[in-house]
């Protein structure tokens, strides 16, 4: 489990090891300035300035490090990440310029999920210096939010059920003096009937609940953040295969994003009236599980025929989005590990985004590009609404054809969002199947920082 550590520090001229960033085109000219022994050392390490290459170079009785990057003059979030992974513990500074956005990757590269490890295999901390002292707090907050998503998603379902999600929301509310309301039992069945139906087969600390956190000045614009909190998805009576169930501890990844984003919003003092909603359930199998063919009546009053119990995330989100809409917020953003179709379309690195408003969509795209957290917009085509038709209810929760599954799921959610509300849906994977510098295999924040930077731009800090 990640721990709060200061991996970024103000540069006050203290002793530090130099970091040089070189691209392949500039390597030959840069190497001419080195001694013969230093060039020999680089040659022995086969360093030639290619991306993510690293080397340690002797310098008298000291040494410096060098890393290959795409463009030393235009640093990305990840250009120092490989160095942060492989260098010995110590304090470092860039030989030229300031790390800027690379402070994020320097921190996320040192993330470790060690909650269940009996032996501490840590190799120590690498500290990066910056002369931009004012940027340290925000860089640390952003990295901590990424680590929070990773921690929650990486934790197995037995230890990250609905009760554990409630504890996370309670800790967040306590930290920022927010108000937390938890709805369970008979009241949940009455007020959030689809949440209750999806989660009723689970028992004990996995019983369903709706978590609602409110914070901020009531005079400020209302911002609703919704996160899908399916702590484990067996598929219900339409049970998944063993392979399909293997990663389903991550099906609460939307809730993890919502909790982390709420922390950034409150910690950053954003000028909003925040309303965070997390419907927290386990989609379990038992005699009282909801069935294929059942018709559920939602909080909004729309009836939904169950075509497949494995399309449960959109059901609980429907009730949450209906509740969020009742306060007529300025904006609603939801995060959900919703469809395999989004992954087939975009792969594991891009969160699918669906927006009602073109200007809002562009703002998210621009923010994601600037923050190295790219998202990709998918459409909400009116002509595909017919795919959700039911013969006996207002709509079905699944389609009978294989087309445009991510967009059709988005259209389902759209039915529960109030008319005229600026709504954005992120279908995020919340997982990284392959490691990259600064981005280890496992739980991952995808779309979180794009949303955070967009919200900062729109609403400003207090």
XYZ file of N, CA, C and O in Angstrom, residues 253-324:
288
model
N -13.652 0.450 -9.891
C -12.707 1.477 -10.337
C -13.348 2.843 -10.541
O -12.705 3.874 -10.329
N -14.612 2.870 -10.943
C -15.292 4.154 -11.074
C -15.436 4.855 -9.742
O -15.237 6.069 -9.623
N -15.777 4.082 -8.700
C -15.860 4.647 -7.344
C -14.501 5.158 -6.896
O -14.400 6.227 -6.262
N -13.442 4.410 -7.209
C -12.095 4.852 -6.843
C -11.769 6.189 -7.489
O -11.194 7.086 -6.853
N -12.130 6.353 -8.763
C -11.905 7.626 -9.450
C -12.722 8.746 -8.805
O -12.234 9.864 -8.631
N -13.978 8.449 -8.460
C -14.832 9.472 -7.855
C -14.293 9.924 -6.510
O -14.258 11.125 -6.196
N -13.850 8.968 -5.686
C -13.298 9.305 -4.376
C -12.013 10.123 -4.518
O -11.812 11.114 -3.798
N -11.156 9.716 -5.444
C -9.896 10.434 -5.638
C -10.143 11.840 -6.185
O -9.497 12.804 -5.754
N -11.066 11.967 -7.129
C -11.361 13.287 -7.693
C -12.009 14.190 -6.643
O -11.690 15.384 -6.569
N -12.889 13.630 -5.821
C -13.487 14.419 -4.743
C -12.414 14.936 -3.791
O -12.469 16.090 -3.333
N -11.420 14.101 -3.504
C -10.316 14.536 -2.648
C -9.534 15.675 -3.270
O -9.146 16.633 -2.585
N -9.270 15.596 -4.579
C -8.581 16.689 -5.264
C -9.409 17.973 -5.229
O -8.874 19.060 -5.003
N -10.697 17.852 -5.470
C -11.584 19.021 -5.492
C -11.607 19.705 -4.133
O -11.455 20.939 -4.034
N -11.777 18.926 -3.076
C -11.855 19.519 -1.744
C -10.479 20.013 -1.287
O -10.357 21.108 -0.738
N -9.457 19.207 -1.530
C -8.114 19.614 -1.137
C -7.640 20.842 -1.885
O -6.892 21.663 -1.342
N -8.074 20.973 -3.132
C -7.688 22.124 -3.944
C -8.575 23.331 -3.749
O -8.324 24.384 -4.352
N -9.615 23.197 -2.935
C -10.502 24.332 -2.661
C -11.243 24.826 -3.884
O -11.463 26.037 -4.047
N -11.668 23.912 -4.746
C -12.384 24.312 -5.944
C -13.696 25.012 -5.567
O -14.368 24.616 -4.618
N -14.046 26.025 -6.321
C -15.235 26.834 -6.008
C -16.489 26.167 -6.550
O -17.113 26.622 -7.516
N -16.853 25.051 -5.917
C -18.046 24.308 -6.301
C -18.778 23.825 -5.058
O -18.214 23.759 -3.964
N -20.043 23.498 -5.252
C -20.808 22.760 -4.254
C -20.791 21.315 -4.716
O -21.472 20.928 -5.668
N -19.962 20.501 -4.076
C -19.710 19.140 -4.515
C -20.765 18.176 -3.977
O -21.130 18.216 -2.804
N -21.217 17.288 -4.858
C -22.124 16.199 -4.489
C -21.553 14.922 -5.109
O -21.633 14.730 -6.325
N -20.922 14.088 -4.296
C -20.350 12.841 -4.782
C -21.264 11.686 -4.413
O -21.708 11.573 -3.263
N -21.557 10.839 -5.371
C -22.419 9.685 -5.142
C -21.706 8.417 -5.578
O -21.192 8.350 -6.705
N -21.685 7.418 -4.701
C -21.119 6.114 -5.018
C -22.138 5.043 -4.642
O -22.358 4.777 -3.459
N -22.813 4.442 -5.633
C -23.630 3.267 -5.341
C -22.697 2.073 -5.182
O -21.996 1.682 -6.114
N -22.677 1.506 -3.985
C -21.696 0.461 -3.647
C -22.419 -0.878 -3.474
O -23.285 -1.019 -2.597
N -22.058 -1.854 -4.303
C -22.720 -3.154 -4.285
C -21.711 -4.247 -4.614
O -20.635 -3.979 -5.153
N -22.087 -5.494 -4.311
C -21.439 -6.647 -4.926
C -22.491 -7.366 -5.753
O -23.607 -7.620 -5.262
N -22.188 -7.677 -6.993
C -23.112 -8.421 -7.851
C -22.876 -9.900 -7.592
O -22.066 -10.543 -8.259
N -23.568 -10.411 -6.597
C -23.338 -11.776 -6.119
C -24.411 -12.728 -6.639
O -25.392 -12.318 -7.273
N -24.224 -14.001 -6.339
C -25.159 -15.052 -6.751
C -25.745 -15.694 -5.496
O -25.019 -16.177 -4.629
N -27.061 -15.661 -5.411
C -27.759 -16.292 -4.295
C -29.209 -16.499 -4.711
O -29.625 -16.090 -5.805
N -29.998 -17.122 -3.827
C -31.390 -17.386 -4.149
C -32.227 -16.145 -4.338
O -33.273 -16.177 -4.998
N -31.782 -15.035 -3.762
C -32.547 -13.794 -3.893
C -31.940 -12.828 -4.899
O -32.278 -11.641 -4.924
N -31.029 -13.322 -5.740
C -30.420 -12.447 -6.750
C -31.455 -12.027 -7.787
O -32.395 -12.774 -8.086
N -31.287 -10.837 -8.328
C -32.191 -10.418 -9.410
C -31.926 -11.270 -10.648
O -30.831 -11.792 -10.839
N -32.951 -11.430 -11.489
C -32.915 -12.444 -12.543
C -33.008 -11.829 -13.930
O -33.596 -10.759 -14.104
N -32.502 -12.557 -14.931
C -32.801 -12.178 -16.303
C -34.318 -12.239 -16.524
O -34.987 -13.180 -16.077
N -34.849 -11.219 -17.152
C -36.287 -11.166 -17.392
C -37.054 -10.377 -16.352
O -38.221 -10.014 -16.581
N -36.446 -10.092 -15.185
C -37.101 -9.244 -14.194
C -37.279 -7.836 -14.753
O -36.538 -7.398 -15.638
N -38.259 -7.127 -14.220
C -38.445 -5.719 -14.559
C -38.269 -4.909 -13.276
O -38.975 -5.137 -12.285
N -37.295 -3.991 -13.291
C -37.016 -3.136 -12.139
C -37.588 -1.746 -12.384
O -37.524 -1.237 -13.506
N -38.110 -1.161 -11.329
C -38.550 0.235 -11.390
C -37.474 1.097 -10.757
O -37.105 0.901 -9.599
N -36.957 2.041 -11.522
C -35.828 2.862 -11.068
C -36.296 4.013 -10.194
O -37.496 4.288 -10.075
N -35.341 4.687 -9.591
C -35.642 5.885 -8.800
C -36.363 6.922 -9.647
O -37.292 7.598 -9.173
N -35.990 7.038 -10.901
C -36.605 8.032 -11.786
C -38.016 7.636 -12.197
O -38.770 8.464 -12.717
N -38.376 6.392 -11.994
C -39.688 5.915 -12.398
C -39.677 5.111 -13.679
O -40.658 4.437 -14.004
N -38.573 5.166 -14.431
C -38.435 4.353 -15.636
C -38.342 2.877 -15.247
O -37.688 2.523 -14.268
N -39.021 2.024 -16.035
C -38.925 0.593 -15.797
C -37.894 -0.013 -16.738
O -37.769 0.385 -17.891
N -37.137 -0.988 -16.214
C -36.028 -1.581 -16.957
C -36.157 -3.097 -16.936
O -36.157 -3.724 -15.863
N -36.270 -3.675 -18.121
C -36.247 -5.131 -18.240
C -34.797 -5.605 -18.196
O -33.925 -5.018 -18.846
N -34.541 -6.652 -17.433
C -33.183 -7.164 -17.294
C -32.910 -8.189 -18.392
O -33.381 -9.330 -18.347
N -32.144 -7.767 -19.386
C -31.740 -8.676 -20.442
C -30.527 -9.501 -20.053
O -30.332 -10.600 -20.561
N -29.745 -8.955 -19.102
C -28.536 -9.662 -18.670
C -28.130 -9.106 -17.311
O -27.964 -7.887 -17.152
N -27.976 -9.987 -16.328
C -27.604 -9.520 -14.985
C -26.155 -9.062 -14.915
O -25.739 -8.480 -13.910
N -25.381 -9.333 -15.963
C -23.986 -8.889 -16.000
C -23.861 -7.455 -16.501
O -22.758 -6.918 -16.553
N -24.979 -6.845 -16.863
C -24.978 -5.418 -17.213
C -25.567 -4.643 -16.039
O -26.533 -3.901 -16.164
N -24.950 -4.860 -14.866
C -25.485 -4.314 -13.617
C -24.985 -2.912 -13.306
O -25.651 -2.135 -12.613
N -23.799 -2.561 -13.820
C -23.230 -1.266 -13.476
C -24.103 -0.120 -13.925
O -24.278 0.879 -13.207
N -24.684 -0.243 -15.106
C -25.539 0.831 -15.624
C -26.815 0.983 -14.805
O -27.410 2.058 -14.754
N -27.244 -0.112 -14.157
C -28.446 -0.039 -13.318
C -28.197 0.818 -12.079
O -28.980 1.727 -11.761
N -27.112 0.528 -11.380
C -26.846 1.293 -10.153
C -26.491 2.740 -10.495
O -26.831 3.667 -9.753
N -25.819 2.944 -11.614
C -25.519 4.307 -12.035
C -26.790 5.054 -12.404
O -26.897 6.270 -12.186
N -27.778 4.347 -12.973
C -29.036 5.000 -13.324
C -29.696 5.650 -12.124
O -30.126 6.817 -12.172
N -29.762 4.917 -11.014
C -30.340 5.503 -9.795
C -29.499 6.662 -9.274
O -30.028 7.682 -8.814
N -28.177 6.511 -9.317
C -27.296 7.570 -8.807
C -27.387 8.821 -9.673
O -27.413 9.953 -9.160
N -27.430 8.654 -10.987
C -27.533 9.803 -11.889
C -28.882 10.498 -11.743
O -28.967 11.733 -11.832
N -29.930 9.724 -11.500
C -31.239 10.328 -11.272
C -31.217 11.186 -10.012
O -31.749 12.313 -9.999
N -30.589 10.663 -8.957
C -30.489 11.446 -7.712
C -29.650 12.690 -7.927
O -30.022 13.783 -7.470
N -28.528 12.574 -8.605
C -27.678 13.736 -8.853
C -28.421 14.799 -9.647
O -28.261 16.003 -9.408
